[in-house]
């Protein structure tokens, strides 16, 4: 996984057809997805329950790009090896999920994955200032995590602060929550380069009509061109 700052679209399969994940993943990649974003929720850290390591392992053979796994769980550390074994390329943990995020990031990298750290809307950019040399990606939540389809919360000032802090380090800024052709330009202009989009990519399409996914992704790309 080489590093570059071109804008990447990472559709969240939380918005896909749950009975058809393999075909959905193949469809979004064929239509131009750069990464595939997998939202892992535990019903404890966030009020929803989604995919464990066996599900992520089942997705892996269908993902030809980058499998970007976002852990909205606590604790994180006991599950790092399981998600590594499941095939995650990037594993992101929330800074709010435990007291030892430094150790968590070291463990993620130690297990052979890229390490991401996520910030809820109420957590300031400064919280990651001392973690940037251990981090490959900072995920800025632009909704409170737990459910898809929520209204975008403007975090452009936080993104600008992060962009300045990161400097020339090879660290991505990912945006997760309410990304669509209206909000994408705001976050990209502020310094983001990975855009997680769920309903904005999947709405109106299906595995039988995947061209809509491509149209939706092209609309997001055109908005930031």
N, CA, C and O of each residue as an XYZ file, in Angstrom:
900
protein
N       0.850     -1.193      0.000
C       0.000      0.000      0.000
C       0.882      1.238      0.000
O       1.369      1.662      1.048
N       1.089      1.821     -1.193
C       1.951      3.002     -1.262
C       1.141      4.241     -0.860
O      -0.088      4.253     -0.935
N       1.863      5.279     -0.434
C       1.187      6.478      0.081
C       1.090      7.547     -1.005
O       2.070      7.838     -1.690
N      -0.078      8.117     -1.151
C      -0.199      9.346     -1.952
C      -1.408     10.123     -1.460
O      -2.316      9.572     -0.839
N      -1.395     11.420     -1.753
C      -2.454     12.293     -1.235
C      -3.591     12.543     -2.220
O      -4.403     13.443     -2.003
N      -3.665     11.770     -3.290
C      -4.811     11.938     -4.194
C      -6.089     11.571     -3.425
O      -6.054     10.771     -2.489
N      -7.204     12.162     -3.831
C      -8.462     11.901     -3.116
C      -8.955     10.495     -3.430
O      -9.094     10.110     -4.591
N      -9.216      9.739     -2.369
C      -9.690      8.359     -2.509
C     -11.109      8.234     -1.951
O     -11.441      8.826     -0.924
N     -11.931      7.460     -2.640
C     -13.295      7.207     -2.169
C     -13.349      5.794     -1.601
O     -12.959      4.826     -2.253
N     -13.845      5.703     -0.364
C     -13.913      4.433      0.361
C     -15.374      4.159      0.720
O     -15.815      4.531      1.807
N     -16.133      3.519     -0.171
C     -17.534      3.240      0.161
C     -17.651      2.370      1.408
O     -16.918      1.395      1.572
N     -18.574      2.736      2.276
C     -18.826      1.962      3.491
C     -19.851      0.887      3.197
O     -20.983      1.182      2.814
N     -19.443     -0.382      3.380
C     -20.370     -1.466      3.056
C     -21.480     -1.620      4.097
O     -22.330     -2.503      3.978
N     -21.469     -0.759      5.115
C     -22.606     -0.695      6.037
C     -23.882     -0.325      5.271
O     -24.990     -0.624      5.718
N     -23.716      0.332      4.108
C     -24.872      0.728      3.301
C     -25.170     -0.269      2.183
O     -26.092     -0.057      1.394
N     -24.396     -1.355      2.109
C     -24.601     -2.355      1.057
C     -25.737     -3.303      1.424
O     -26.291     -3.251      2.522
N     -26.067     -4.172      0.465
C     -27.056     -5.225      0.692
C     -26.402     -6.325      1.518
O     -25.498     -7.010      1.040
N     -26.856     -6.493      2.755
C     -26.216     -7.428      3.685
C     -26.295     -8.884      3.197
O     -25.481     -9.710      3.611
N     -27.244     -9.206      2.340
C     -27.365    -10.581      1.853
C     -26.451    -10.839      0.658
O     -26.435    -11.942      0.111
N     -25.692     -9.824      0.258
C     -24.975     -9.929     -1.015
C     -23.607     -9.242     -0.957
O     -23.187     -8.621     -1.933
N     -22.910     -9.350      0.181
C     -21.684     -8.561      0.365
C     -20.622     -8.802     -0.700
O     -20.024     -7.849     -1.200
N     -20.378    -10.063     -1.054
C     -19.318    -10.338     -2.029
C     -19.565     -9.614     -3.337
O     -18.679     -8.953     -3.878
N     -20.786     -9.750     -3.836
C     -21.144     -9.103     -5.102
C     -21.121     -7.581     -4.975
O     -20.719     -6.887     -5.908
N     -21.553     -7.059     -3.822
C     -21.540     -5.606     -3.610
C     -20.105     -5.069     -3.638
O     -19.832     -4.046     -4.266
N     -19.197     -5.764     -2.958
C     -17.795     -5.321     -2.932
C     -17.210     -5.340     -4.341
O     -16.542     -4.392     -4.753
N     -17.458     -6.411     -5.069
C     -16.939     -6.486     -6.446
C     -17.526     -5.378     -7.313
O     -16.840     -4.814     -8.165
N     -18.802     -5.073     -7.088
C     -19.473     -4.037     -7.890
C     -18.890     -2.655     -7.624
O     -18.617     -1.910     -8.566
N     -18.694     -2.298     -6.339
C     -18.175     -0.942     -6.072
C     -16.734     -0.806     -6.564
O     -16.338      0.262     -7.031
N     -15.950     -1.878     -6.462
C     -14.577     -1.792     -6.975
C     -14.576     -1.666     -8.498
O     -13.807     -0.886     -9.060
N     -15.440     -2.435     -9.163
C     -15.514     -2.353    -10.628
C     -15.954     -0.960    -11.069
O     -15.592     -0.504    -12.154
N     -16.735     -0.286    -10.229
C     -17.234      1.054    -10.564
C     -16.288      2.168    -10.103
O     -16.592      3.347    -10.283
N     -15.142      1.805     -9.509
C     -14.142      2.829     -9.241
C     -13.820      3.135     -7.793
O     -13.131      4.117     -7.519
N     -14.302      2.317     -6.843
C     -13.929      2.546     -5.438
C     -12.423      2.364     -5.274
O     -11.834      1.453     -5.856
N     -11.804      3.238     -4.477
C     -10.364      3.130     -4.227
C     -10.080      2.202     -3.049
O      -9.140      1.409     -3.092
N     -10.889      2.302     -2.005
C     -10.779      1.468     -0.814
C     -12.167      0.914     -0.517
O     -13.166      1.403     -1.044
N     -12.220     -0.115      0.333
C     -13.496     -0.627      0.849
C     -13.475     -0.441      2.359
O     -12.590     -0.953      3.044
N     -14.460      0.297      2.874
C     -14.501      0.664      4.293
C     -15.464     -0.260      5.030
O     -16.622     -0.411      4.641
N     -14.961     -0.877      6.105
C     -15.749     -1.838      6.884
C     -15.929     -1.296      8.301
O     -14.959     -1.145      9.043
N     -17.170     -1.007      8.668
C     -17.477     -0.438      9.980
C     -17.781     -1.546     10.987
O     -18.789     -2.241     10.867
N     -16.911     -1.704     11.968
C     -17.083     -2.732     13.001
C     -17.625     -2.055     14.258
O     -16.980     -1.171     14.821
N     -18.819     -2.476     14.696
C     -19.462     -1.872     15.869
C     -19.842     -2.956     16.868
O     -20.202     -4.068     16.482
N     -19.760     -2.627     18.152
C     -19.895     -3.653     19.193
C     -21.144     -3.537     20.064
O     -21.325     -4.345     20.974
N     -22.013     -2.552     19.810
C     -23.188     -2.374     20.656
C     -22.871     -1.886     22.056
O     -23.736     -1.874     22.931
N     -21.616     -1.481     22.264
C     -21.128     -1.088     23.597
C     -20.468      0.292     23.488
O     -20.892      1.241     24.147
N     -19.438      0.396     22.659
C     -18.811      1.699     22.398
C     -19.758      2.578     21.570
O     -19.805      3.795     21.745
N     -20.504      1.942     20.675
C     -21.522      2.643     19.874
C     -22.826      1.847     19.927
O     -22.802      0.640     20.168
N     -23.968      2.511     19.705
C     -25.265      1.831     19.852
C     -25.676      1.051     18.604
O     -26.766      1.259     18.071
N     -24.815      0.165     18.143
C     -25.142     -0.656     16.988
C     -24.189     -1.834     16.998
O     -23.151     -1.790     17.659
N     -24.529     -2.882     16.274
C     -23.749     -4.111     16.278
C     -23.571     -4.542     14.832
O     -24.552     -4.694     14.104
N     -22.304     -4.744     14.403
C     -22.126     -5.124     12.990
C     -21.222     -6.340     12.859
O     -21.611     -7.437     13.260
N     -20.012     -6.171     12.302
C     -19.228     -7.301     11.799
C     -18.087     -7.705     12.726
O     -17.307     -6.858     13.163
N     -17.991     -9.003     13.025
C     -16.841     -9.522     13.752
C     -15.772    -10.021     12.795
O     -15.957     -9.952     11.580
N     -14.653    -10.524     13.317
C     -13.566    -10.995     12.463
C     -13.979    -12.043     11.427
O     -13.469    -11.984     10.308
N     -14.880    -13.014     11.726
C     -15.236    -13.978     10.687
C     -15.893    -13.330      9.464
O     -15.649    -13.743      8.331
N     -16.730    -12.308      9.703
C     -17.364    -11.603      8.578
C     -16.301    -10.873      7.757
O     -16.313    -10.927      6.527
N     -15.386    -10.195      8.442
C     -14.335     -9.449      7.737
C     -13.454    -10.417      6.926
O     -13.044    -10.108      5.807
N     -13.176    -11.571      7.503
C     -12.395    -12.594      6.784
C     -13.147    -13.067      5.532
O     -12.533    -13.346      4.502
N     -14.464    -13.152      5.628
C     -15.276    -13.551      4.473
C     -15.295    -12.477      3.379
O     -15.398    -12.794      2.194
N     -15.196    -11.202      3.788
C     -15.160    -10.111      2.790
C     -13.836    -10.107      2.031
O     -13.794     -9.769      0.847
N     -12.761    -10.482      2.712
C     -11.402    -10.270      2.201
C     -11.165    -10.782      0.781
O     -10.583    -10.049     -0.018
N     -11.585    -12.003      0.420
C     -11.286    -12.477     -0.933
C     -11.919    -11.626     -2.030
O     -11.466    -11.645     -3.174
N     -12.961    -10.883     -1.681
C     -13.647    -10.058     -2.680
C     -12.999     -8.684     -2.831
O     -13.231     -7.998     -3.827
N     -12.193     -8.280     -1.859
C     -11.587     -6.941     -1.868
C     -10.244     -7.003     -2.580
O      -9.310     -7.654     -2.110
N     -10.154     -6.319     -3.722
C      -8.893     -6.300     -4.477
C      -8.114     -5.005     -4.222
O      -6.933     -4.915     -4.557
N      -8.764     -4.019     -3.639
C      -8.104     -2.729     -3.384
C      -7.546     -2.741     -1.965
O      -6.682     -3.557     -1.643
N      -8.032     -1.848     -1.123
C      -7.566     -1.737      0.267
C      -8.753     -1.988      1.183
O      -9.794     -1.347      1.039
N      -8.606     -2.918      2.126
C      -9.675     -3.140      3.102
C      -9.376     -2.307      4.341
O      -8.431     -2.563      5.087
N     -10.222     -1.301      4.527
C     -10.056     -0.273      5.552
C     -11.055     -0.573      6.671
O     -12.248     -0.303      6.532
N     -10.565     -1.132      7.780
C     -11.448     -1.613      8.850
C     -11.439     -0.625     10.006
O     -10.392     -0.339     10.588
N     -12.614     -0.110     10.331
C     -12.793      0.942     11.344
C     -13.452      0.319     12.568
O     -14.635     -0.018     12.542
N     -12.678      0.167     13.641
C     -13.179     -0.446     14.865
C     -13.856      0.586     15.762
O     -13.202      1.458     16.333
N     -15.167      0.471     15.874
C     -15.915      1.284     16.843
C     -16.269      0.349     17.983
O     -17.437      0.057     18.236
N     -15.218     -0.117     18.673
C     -15.367     -1.112     19.735
C     -14.450     -0.751     20.903
O     -13.466     -0.030     20.739
N     -14.786     -1.254     22.061
C     -13.895     -1.167     23.210
C     -14.082     -2.418     24.070
O     -15.219     -2.812     24.328
N     -12.997     -3.051     24.520
C     -11.606     -2.723     24.239
C     -11.209     -3.146     22.818
O     -11.888     -3.956     22.186
N     -10.105     -2.587     22.333
C      -9.606     -2.881     20.993
C      -8.523     -3.961     21.024
O      -8.541     -4.894     20.221
N      -7.588     -3.824     21.951
C      -6.357     -4.631     21.900
C      -6.578     -6.143     21.784
O      -5.847     -6.796     21.041
N      -7.563     -6.730     22.493
C      -7.718     -8.184     22.389
C      -8.109     -8.671     20.985
O      -8.004     -9.862     20.692
N      -8.563     -7.748     20.115
C      -9.083     -8.142     18.799
C      -8.135     -7.810     17.651
O      -8.425     -8.149     16.503
N      -7.020     -7.162     17.931
C      -6.116     -6.709     16.867
C      -5.626     -7.880     16.020
O      -5.677     -7.819     14.792
N      -5.155     -8.936     16.661
C      -4.628    -10.070     15.905
C      -5.713    -10.738     15.062
O      -5.440    -11.209     13.958
N      -6.935    -10.779     15.578
C      -8.031    -11.408     14.830
C      -8.342    -10.638     13.551
O      -8.611    -11.243     12.513
N      -8.306     -9.299     13.618
C      -8.566     -8.514     12.407
C      -7.372     -8.541     11.455
O      -7.548     -8.430     10.241
N      -6.169     -8.688     11.989
C      -4.989     -8.876     11.130
C      -5.136    -10.183     10.362
O      -4.910    -10.240      9.153
N      -5.514    -11.220     11.080
C      -5.690    -12.536     10.449
C      -6.841    -12.518      9.445
O      -6.805    -13.233      8.444
N      -7.853    -11.707      9.708
C      -8.991    -11.582      8.789
C      -8.609    -10.846      7.506
O      -9.333    -10.917      6.513
N      -7.477    -10.140      7.522
C      -6.988     -9.529      6.290
C      -7.115     -8.023      6.181
O      -7.004     -7.478      5.083
N      -7.349     -7.328      7.303
C      -7.427     -5.863      7.243
C      -6.097     -5.284      6.761
O      -5.030     -5.715      7.198
N      -6.170     -4.311      5.865
C      -4.967     -3.569      5.442
C      -4.714     -2.390      6.372
O      -3.584     -2.125      6.781
N      -5.804     -1.686      6.695
C      -5.756     -0.561      7.632
C      -6.687     -0.914      8.783
O      -7.815     -1.347      8.552
N      -6.233     -0.736     10.018
C      -7.082     -0.970     11.191
C      -7.091      0.308     12.018
O      -6.051      0.766     12.492
N      -8.277      0.871     12.182
C      -8.424      2.145     12.890
C      -9.129      1.931     14.218
O     -10.173      1.282     14.286
N      -8.541      2.488     15.277
C      -9.122      2.435     16.616
C      -9.479      3.853     17.056
O      -8.837      4.819     16.645
N     -10.493      3.967     17.883
C     -10.878      5.290     18.400
C     -10.000      5.685     19.578
O      -9.711      4.879     20.462
N      -9.585      6.943     19.567
C      -8.791      7.444     20.695
C      -9.613      7.375     21.983
O      -9.050      7.249     23.070
N     -10.944      7.457     21.865
C     -11.814      7.447     23.042
C     -12.075      6.038     23.576
O     -12.697      5.882     24.627
N     -11.606      5.012     22.862
C     -11.988      3.634     23.197
C     -11.178      3.012     24.319
O     -11.536      1.943     24.813
N     -10.102      3.650     24.732
C      -9.297      3.051     25.797
C      -8.206      3.995     26.262
O      -7.934      5.001     25.608
N      -7.583      3.681     27.381
C      -6.605      4.601     27.972
C      -5.212      4.535     27.361
O      -4.377      5.391     27.653
N      -4.937      3.526     26.506
C      -3.564      3.311     26.034
C      -3.481      3.277     24.519
O      -3.001      2.303     23.938
N      -3.954      4.356     23.871
C      -4.009      4.377     22.406
C      -2.609      4.220     21.793
O      -2.460      3.632     20.721
N      -1.594      4.743     22.472
C      -0.214      4.627     21.991
C       0.144      3.142     21.819
O       0.681      2.742     20.786
N      -0.154      2.350     22.822
C       0.144      0.918     22.773
C      -0.712      0.217     21.710
O      -0.242     -0.694     21.028
N      -1.963      0.649     21.578
C      -2.848      0.067     20.567
C      -2.283      0.271     19.165
O      -2.247     -0.660     18.360
N      -1.843      1.494     18.880
C      -1.288      1.789     17.552
C      -0.017      0.978     17.299
O       0.188      0.473     16.195
N       0.828      0.853     18.313
C       2.038      0.025     18.175
C       1.658     -1.418     17.862
O       2.282     -2.065     17.021
N       0.637     -1.915     18.541
C       0.219     -3.308     18.346
C      -0.363     -3.527     16.948
O      -0.143     -4.574     16.340
N      -1.105     -2.540     16.441
C      -1.675     -2.653     15.088
C      -0.546     -2.746     14.060
O      -0.560     -3.614     13.187
N       0.421     -1.850     14.173
C       1.560     -1.910     13.254
C       2.366     -3.196     13.449
O       2.850     -3.795     12.488
N       2.497     -3.602     14.701
C       3.233     -4.832     14.993
C       2.580     -6.056     14.378
O       3.256     -7.045     14.093
N       1.272     -5.998     14.173
C       0.537     -7.114     13.563
C       0.547     -7.030     12.035
O      -0.076     -7.848     11.357
N       1.267     -6.023     11.494
C       1.459     -5.946     10.045
C       0.457     -5.100      9.289
O       0.400     -5.155      8.060
N      -0.333     -4.318     10.006
C      -1.324     -3.465      9.343
C      -0.926     -1.996      9.440
O      -0.080     -1.624     10.253
N      -1.544     -1.170      8.606
C      -1.438      0.277      8.773
C      -2.325      0.658      9.951
O      -3.401      0.089     10.137
N      -1.868      1.627     10.749
C      -2.573      1.998     11.979
C      -3.319      3.318     11.805
O      -2.744      4.334     11.415
N      -4.622      3.270     12.106
C      -5.423      4.483     12.064
C      -5.914      4.848     13.456
O      -6.105      3.985     14.313
N      -6.115      6.157     13.663
C      -6.713      6.609     14.922
C      -7.902      7.500     14.557
O      -7.780      8.399     13.726
N      -9.060      7.240     15.191
C     -10.286      7.991     14.883
C     -10.627      8.942     16.021
O     -10.384      8.660     17.194
N     -11.199     10.081     15.634
C     -11.598     11.123     16.584
C     -13.091     11.386     16.456
O     -13.572     11.730     15.377
N     -13.826     11.227     17.550
C     -15.232     11.607     17.563
C     -15.372     13.124     17.434
O     -14.410     13.855     17.667
N     -16.572     13.604     17.061
C     -16.748     15.054     16.878
C     -16.335     15.885     18.094
O     -15.842     17.002     17.934
N     -16.528     15.356     19.308
C     -16.205     16.123     20.513
C     -14.742     16.085     20.932
O     -14.363     16.721     21.916
N     -13.914     15.345     20.195
C     -12.499     15.203     20.563
C     -11.650     16.135     19.712
O     -11.766     16.105     18.487
N     -10.792     16.970     20.322
C     -10.020     17.948     19.546
C      -8.877     17.309     18.764
O      -8.408     16.221     19.097
N      -8.442     18.005     17.726
C      -7.312     17.552     16.905
C      -6.064     17.325     17.752
O      -5.285     16.407     17.497
N      -5.886     18.172     18.762
C      -4.670     18.110     19.586
C      -4.497     16.751     20.278
O      -3.391     16.396     20.686
N      -5.582     16.005     20.405
C      -5.518     14.696     21.079
C      -4.561     13.736     20.376
O      -4.041     12.815     21.005
N      -4.322     13.943     19.069
C      -3.430     13.030     18.345
C      -2.046     13.619     18.089
O      -1.233     13.011     17.393
N      -1.774     14.794     18.645
C      -0.506     15.477     18.358
C       0.711     14.604     18.657
O       1.705     14.663     17.933
N       0.644     13.799     19.707
C       1.795     12.981     20.092
C       1.728     11.559     19.541
O       2.497     10.690     19.951
N       0.807     11.332     18.612
C       0.631      9.989     18.054
C       0.984      9.913     16.570
O       0.975      8.831     15.983
N       1.293     11.059     15.964
C       1.371     11.099     14.498
C       2.497     10.257     13.926
O       2.398      9.800     12.787
N       3.564     10.038     14.682
C       4.646      9.187     14.159
C       4.337      7.701     14.295
O       5.084      6.861     13.793
N       3.238      7.374     14.972
C       2.803      5.978     15.114
C       1.595      5.676     14.235
O       1.060      4.567     14.255
N       1.173      6.675     13.465
C      -0.129      6.638     12.795
C       0.034      6.748     11.286
O       0.871      7.503     10.793
N      -0.774      5.986     10.562
C      -0.791      6.064      9.100
C      -2.028      6.792      8.592
O      -2.086      7.200      7.432
N      -3.028      6.955      9.477
C      -4.287      7.561      9.067
C      -4.965      8.160     10.293
O      -4.991      7.548     11.360
N      -5.511      9.358     10.132
C      -6.364      9.954     11.165
C      -7.770     10.049     10.574
O      -7.981     10.687      9.543
N      -8.722      9.406     11.241
C     -10.110      9.421     10.786
C     -10.882     10.458     11.600
O     -11.014     10.340     12.818
N     -11.385     11.467     10.907
C     -12.185     12.509     11.557
C     -13.655     12.150     11.381
O     -14.165     12.114     10.262
N     -14.325     11.888     12.487
C     -15.754     11.576     12.430
C     -16.532     12.878     12.246
O     -16.401     13.821     13.027
N     -17.352     12.898     11.181
C     -18.196     14.072     10.938
C     -19.667     13.742     11.220
O     -20.583     14.444     10.790
N     -19.853     12.639     11.964
C     -21.124     12.318     12.643
C     -20.710     11.637     13.944
O     -19.558     11.229     14.085
N     -21.617     11.510     14.878
C     -21.340     10.680     16.053
C     -21.498      9.228     15.627
O     -22.535      8.868     15.069
N     -20.497      8.379     15.874
C     -20.494      7.048     15.275
C     -21.598      6.149     15.813
O     -22.059      6.296     16.945
N     -22.003      5.216     14.963
C     -23.002      4.234     15.364
C     -23.993      3.889     14.274
O     -24.456      2.751     14.195
N     -24.328      4.862     13.426
C     -25.335      4.607     12.393
C     -24.962      5.317     11.103
O     -24.351      6.385     11.130
N     -25.332      4.723      9.969
C     -25.160      5.378      8.680
C     -26.262      6.394      8.444
O     -27.267      6.430      9.154
N     -26.045      7.225      7.420
C     -27.093      8.132      6.978
C     -27.336      9.344      7.847
O     -28.381      9.982      7.722
N     -26.391      9.690      8.740
C     -26.602     10.841      9.618
C     -26.194     12.149      8.933
O     -25.514     12.152      7.907
N     -26.629     13.249      9.529
C     -26.320     14.581      9.005
C     -24.876     14.959      9.331
O     -24.398     14.744     10.445
N     -24.206     15.518      8.352
C     -22.810     15.949      8.448
C     -22.620     17.028      9.517
O     -23.386     17.989      9.583
N     -21.595     16.859     10.349
C     -21.207     17.880     11.329
C     -19.932     18.534     10.802
O     -18.960     17.841     10.501
N     -19.929     19.849     10.688
C     -18.787     20.557     10.083
C     -17.551     20.496     10.986
O     -17.535     21.067     12.076
N     -16.523     19.796     10.515
C     -15.272     19.641     11.270
C     -14.087     20.211     10.485
O     -12.949     19.780     10.669
N     -14.368     21.190      9.602
C     -13.287     21.688      8.737
C     -12.159     22.337      9.537
O     -10.996     22.214      9.152
N     -12.465     23.018     10.628
C     -11.400     23.641     11.431
C     -10.488     22.561     12.020
O      -9.270     22.731     12.067
N     -11.080     21.451     12.469
C     -10.292     20.340     13.015
C      -9.408     19.724     11.927
O      -8.246     19.398     12.168
N      -9.974     19.569     10.730
C      -9.207     18.989      9.617
C      -8.015     19.879      9.280
O      -6.910     19.387      9.052
N      -8.243     21.187      9.250
C      -7.132     22.121      8.961
C      -6.029     22.006     10.019
O      -4.843     21.994      9.689
N      -6.425     21.924     11.273
C      -5.436     21.774     12.361
C      -4.625     20.502     12.169
O      -3.403     20.512     12.315
N      -5.300     19.412     11.845
C      -4.615     18.135     11.638
C      -3.654     18.212     10.463
O      -2.525     17.728     10.531
N      -4.123     18.830      9.382
C      -3.285     18.939      8.178
C      -1.980     19.672      8.508
O      -0.902     19.290      8.053
N      -2.105     20.726      9.306
C      -0.932     21.507      9.710
C      -0.012     20.665     10.603
O       1.208     20.678     10.434
N      -0.605     19.935     11.553
C       0.180     19.098     12.471
C       0.917     17.980     11.741
O       2.063     17.658     12.057
N       0.232     17.396     10.757
C       0.813     16.258     10.033
C       2.012     16.685      9.201
O       2.988     15.943      9.085
N       1.942     17.884      8.619
C       3.074     18.378      7.830
C       3.378     17.430      6.684
O       2.486     17.069      5.917
N       4.652     17.021      6.565
C       5.013     16.145      5.436
C       5.034     14.671      5.822
O       5.540     13.848      5.059
N       4.495     14.317      6.992
C       4.410     12.901      7.353
C       3.457     12.177      6.395
O       2.491     12.774      5.918
N       3.720     10.902      6.111
C       2.825     10.143      5.229
C       1.593      9.636      5.978
O       1.430      8.435      6.194
N       0.737     10.569      6.367
C      -0.464     10.233      7.158
C      -1.702     10.714      6.403
O      -1.812     11.893      6.066
N      -2.622      9.802      6.143
C      -3.886     10.171      5.495
C      -4.817     10.852      6.487
O      -4.783     10.568      7.684
N      -5.656     11.764      5.970
C      -6.791     12.280      6.753
C      -8.055     11.745      6.089
O      -8.371     12.066      4.944
N      -8.763     10.918      6.852
C      -9.989     10.288      6.367
C     -11.194     10.959      7.015
O     -11.157     11.320      8.191
N     -12.251     11.122      6.244
C     -13.490     11.722      6.758
C     -14.581     10.670      6.710
O     -14.776     10.015      5.687
N     -15.294     10.507      7.821
C     -16.315      9.472      7.918
C     -17.585     10.076      8.495
O     -17.641     10.449      9.666
N     -18.612     10.164      7.639
C     -19.913     10.630      8.117
C     -20.499     11.736      7.262
O     -19.953     12.838      7.213
N     -21.602     11.456      6.590
C     -22.315     12.496      5.847
C     -21.583     13.031      4.634
O     -21.853     14.152      4.202
N     -20.644     12.244      4.062
C     -19.913     12.712      2.873
C     -20.794     12.531      1.641
O     -21.326     11.449      1.394
N     -20.938     13.607      0.876
C     -21.686     13.576     -0.387
C     -21.121     14.694     -1.273
O     -20.184     15.374     -0.855
N     -21.660     14.909     -2.484
C     -21.073     15.943     -3.349
C     -21.120     17.364     -2.767
O     -20.364     18.232     -3.204
N     -21.999     17.610     -1.785
C     -22.028     18.949     -1.164
C     -20.949     19.110     -0.097
O     -20.321     20.164      0.001
N     -20.734     18.065      0.704
C     -19.794     18.182      1.823
C     -18.358     17.810      1.439
O     -17.411     18.293      2.060
N     -18.189     16.962      0.430
C     -16.841     16.527      0.040
C     -15.896     17.691     -0.264
O     -14.753     17.667      0.192
N     -16.330     18.718     -1.023
C     -15.403     19.814     -1.317
C     -14.925     20.551     -0.060
O     -13.787     21.019     -0.012
N     -15.785     20.654      0.949
C     -15.411     21.358      2.186
C     -14.254     20.644      2.883
O     -13.303     21.279      3.340
N     -14.351     19.295      2.959
C     -13.343     18.546      3.714
C     -12.056     18.385      2.915
O     -10.967     18.380      3.489
N     -12.172     18.254      1.598
C     -10.958     18.114      0.766
C     -10.186     19.431      0.753
O      -8.957     19.440      0.825
N     -10.905     20.524      0.661
C     -10.241     21.840      0.684
C      -9.507     22.052      2.010
O      -8.476     22.723      2.055
N     -10.043     21.479      3.083
C      -9.421     21.628      4.406
C      -8.220     20.700      4.599
O      -7.422     20.900      5.514
N      -8.091     19.666      3.721
C      -6.912     18.804      3.807
C      -7.162     17.310      3.829
O      -6.216     16.534      3.965
N      -8.423     16.880      3.697
C      -8.719     15.441      3.715
C      -8.369     14.795      2.387
O      -8.415     15.444      1.342
N      -8.016     13.499      2.428
C      -7.730     12.788      1.171
C      -8.403     11.423      1.054
O      -8.323     10.797     -0.004
N      -9.069     10.937      2.118
C      -9.840      9.690      2.017
C     -11.275      9.998      2.455
O     -11.505     10.478      3.566
N     -12.222      9.720      1.579
C     -13.620     10.046      1.852
C     -14.426      8.763      1.986
O     -14.590      8.015      1.022
N     -14.925      8.518      3.187
C     -15.807      7.377      3.416
C     -17.220      7.826      3.062
O     -17.695      8.843      3.568
N     -17.886      7.077      2.201
C     -19.254      7.435      1.817
C     -20.080      6.171      1.786
O     -19.702      5.190      1.146
N     -21.210      6.189      2.477
C     -22.083      5.018      2.522
C     -23.290      5.213      1.644
O     -23.311      4.801      0.484
N     -24.316      5.858      2.221
C     -25.550      6.048      1.469
C     -25.311      6.862      0.203
O     -25.998      6.648     -0.796
N     -24.347      7.799      0.216
C     -24.096      8.637     -0.967
C     -23.589      7.820     -2.150
O     -23.768      8.226     -3.299
N     -22.956      6.669     -1.888
C     -22.502      5.792     -2.975
C     -23.579      4.777     -3.343
O     -23.847      4.557     -4.524
N     -24.198      4.156     -2.336
C     -25.087      3.017     -2.594
C     -26.512      3.411     -2.970
O     -27.238      2.599     -3.544
N     -26.935      4.656     -2.657
C     -28.343      5.002     -2.884
C     -28.715      4.882     -4.366
O     -28.013      5.372     -5.251
N     -29.833      4.218     -4.597
C     -30.369      4.127     -5.955
C     -29.801      3.001     -6.791
O     -30.314      2.721     -7.875
N     -28.739      2.338     -6.306
C     -28.125      1.271     -7.088
C     -28.326     -0.088     -6.450
O     -28.939     -0.213     -5.390
N     -27.795     -1.107     -7.118
C     -27.843     -2.479     -6.600
C     -26.822     -3.292     -7.378
O     -26.246     -2.799     -8.348
N     -26.592     -4.529     -6.966
C     -25.652     -5.355     -7.728
C     -26.166     -5.603     -9.146
O     -25.380     -5.874    -10.053
N     -27.486     -5.510     -9.339
C     -28.047     -5.665    -10.687
C     -28.008     -4.361    -11.475
O     -28.179     -4.356    -12.694
N     -27.785     -3.272    -10.776
C     -27.730     -1.957    -11.425
C     -26.551     -1.160    -10.853
O     -26.749     -0.088    -10.280
N     -25.321     -1.682    -11.006
C     -24.176     -1.087    -10.314
C     -23.681      0.214    -10.929
O     -22.893      0.935    -10.317
N     -24.141      0.512    -12.133
C     -23.709      1.764    -12.765
C     -24.051      2.977    -11.922
O     -23.355      3.991    -11.968
N     -25.132      2.870    -11.147
C     -25.523      3.975    -10.253
C     -24.410      4.233     -9.223
O     -24.133      5.385     -8.889
N     -23.773      3.158     -8.719
C     -22.668      3.337     -7.775
C     -21.567      4.169     -8.427
O     -21.015      5.084     -7.815
N     -21.259      3.836     -9.677
C     -20.236      4.587    -10.403
C     -20.624      6.040    -10.592
O     -19.804      6.941    -10.416
N     -21.892      6.263    -10.956
C     -22.374      7.644    -11.132
C     -22.249      8.423     -9.825
O     -21.818      9.576     -9.816
N     -22.632      7.774     -8.716
C     -22.571      8.446     -7.416
C     -21.134      8.779     -7.031
O     -20.867      9.863     -6.513
N     -20.200      7.845     -7.282
C     -18.789      8.118     -6.964
C     -18.219      9.201     -7.870
O     -17.442     10.046     -7.426
N     -18.612      9.172     -9.152
C     -18.128     10.227    -10.065
C     -18.641     11.604     -9.643
O     -17.938     12.604     -9.789
N     -19.859     11.652     -9.123
C     -20.410     12.936     -8.650
C     -19.589     13.476     -7.480
O     -19.338     14.678     -7.393
N     -19.169     12.574     -6.572
C     -18.323     13.010     -5.448
C     -16.977     13.480     -5.970
O     -16.479     14.525     -5.552
N     -16.378     12.709     -6.891
C     -15.063     13.096     -7.444
C     -15.134     14.439     -8.167
O     -14.257     15.291     -8.021
N     -16.208     14.606     -8.958
C     -16.353     15.857     -9.723
C     -16.465     17.050     -8.787
O     -16.010     18.147     -9.113
N     -17.066     16.838     -7.633
C     -17.266     17.947     -6.685
C     -15.958     18.434     -6.074
O     -15.879     19.561     -5.583
N     -14.914     17.572     -6.103
C     -13.639     17.962     -5.478
C     -12.536     18.177     -6.525
O     -11.381     18.424     -6.178
N     -12.903     18.081     -7.795
C     -11.892     18.201     -8.874
C     -11.401     19.637     -8.996
O     -10.556     19.931     -9.842
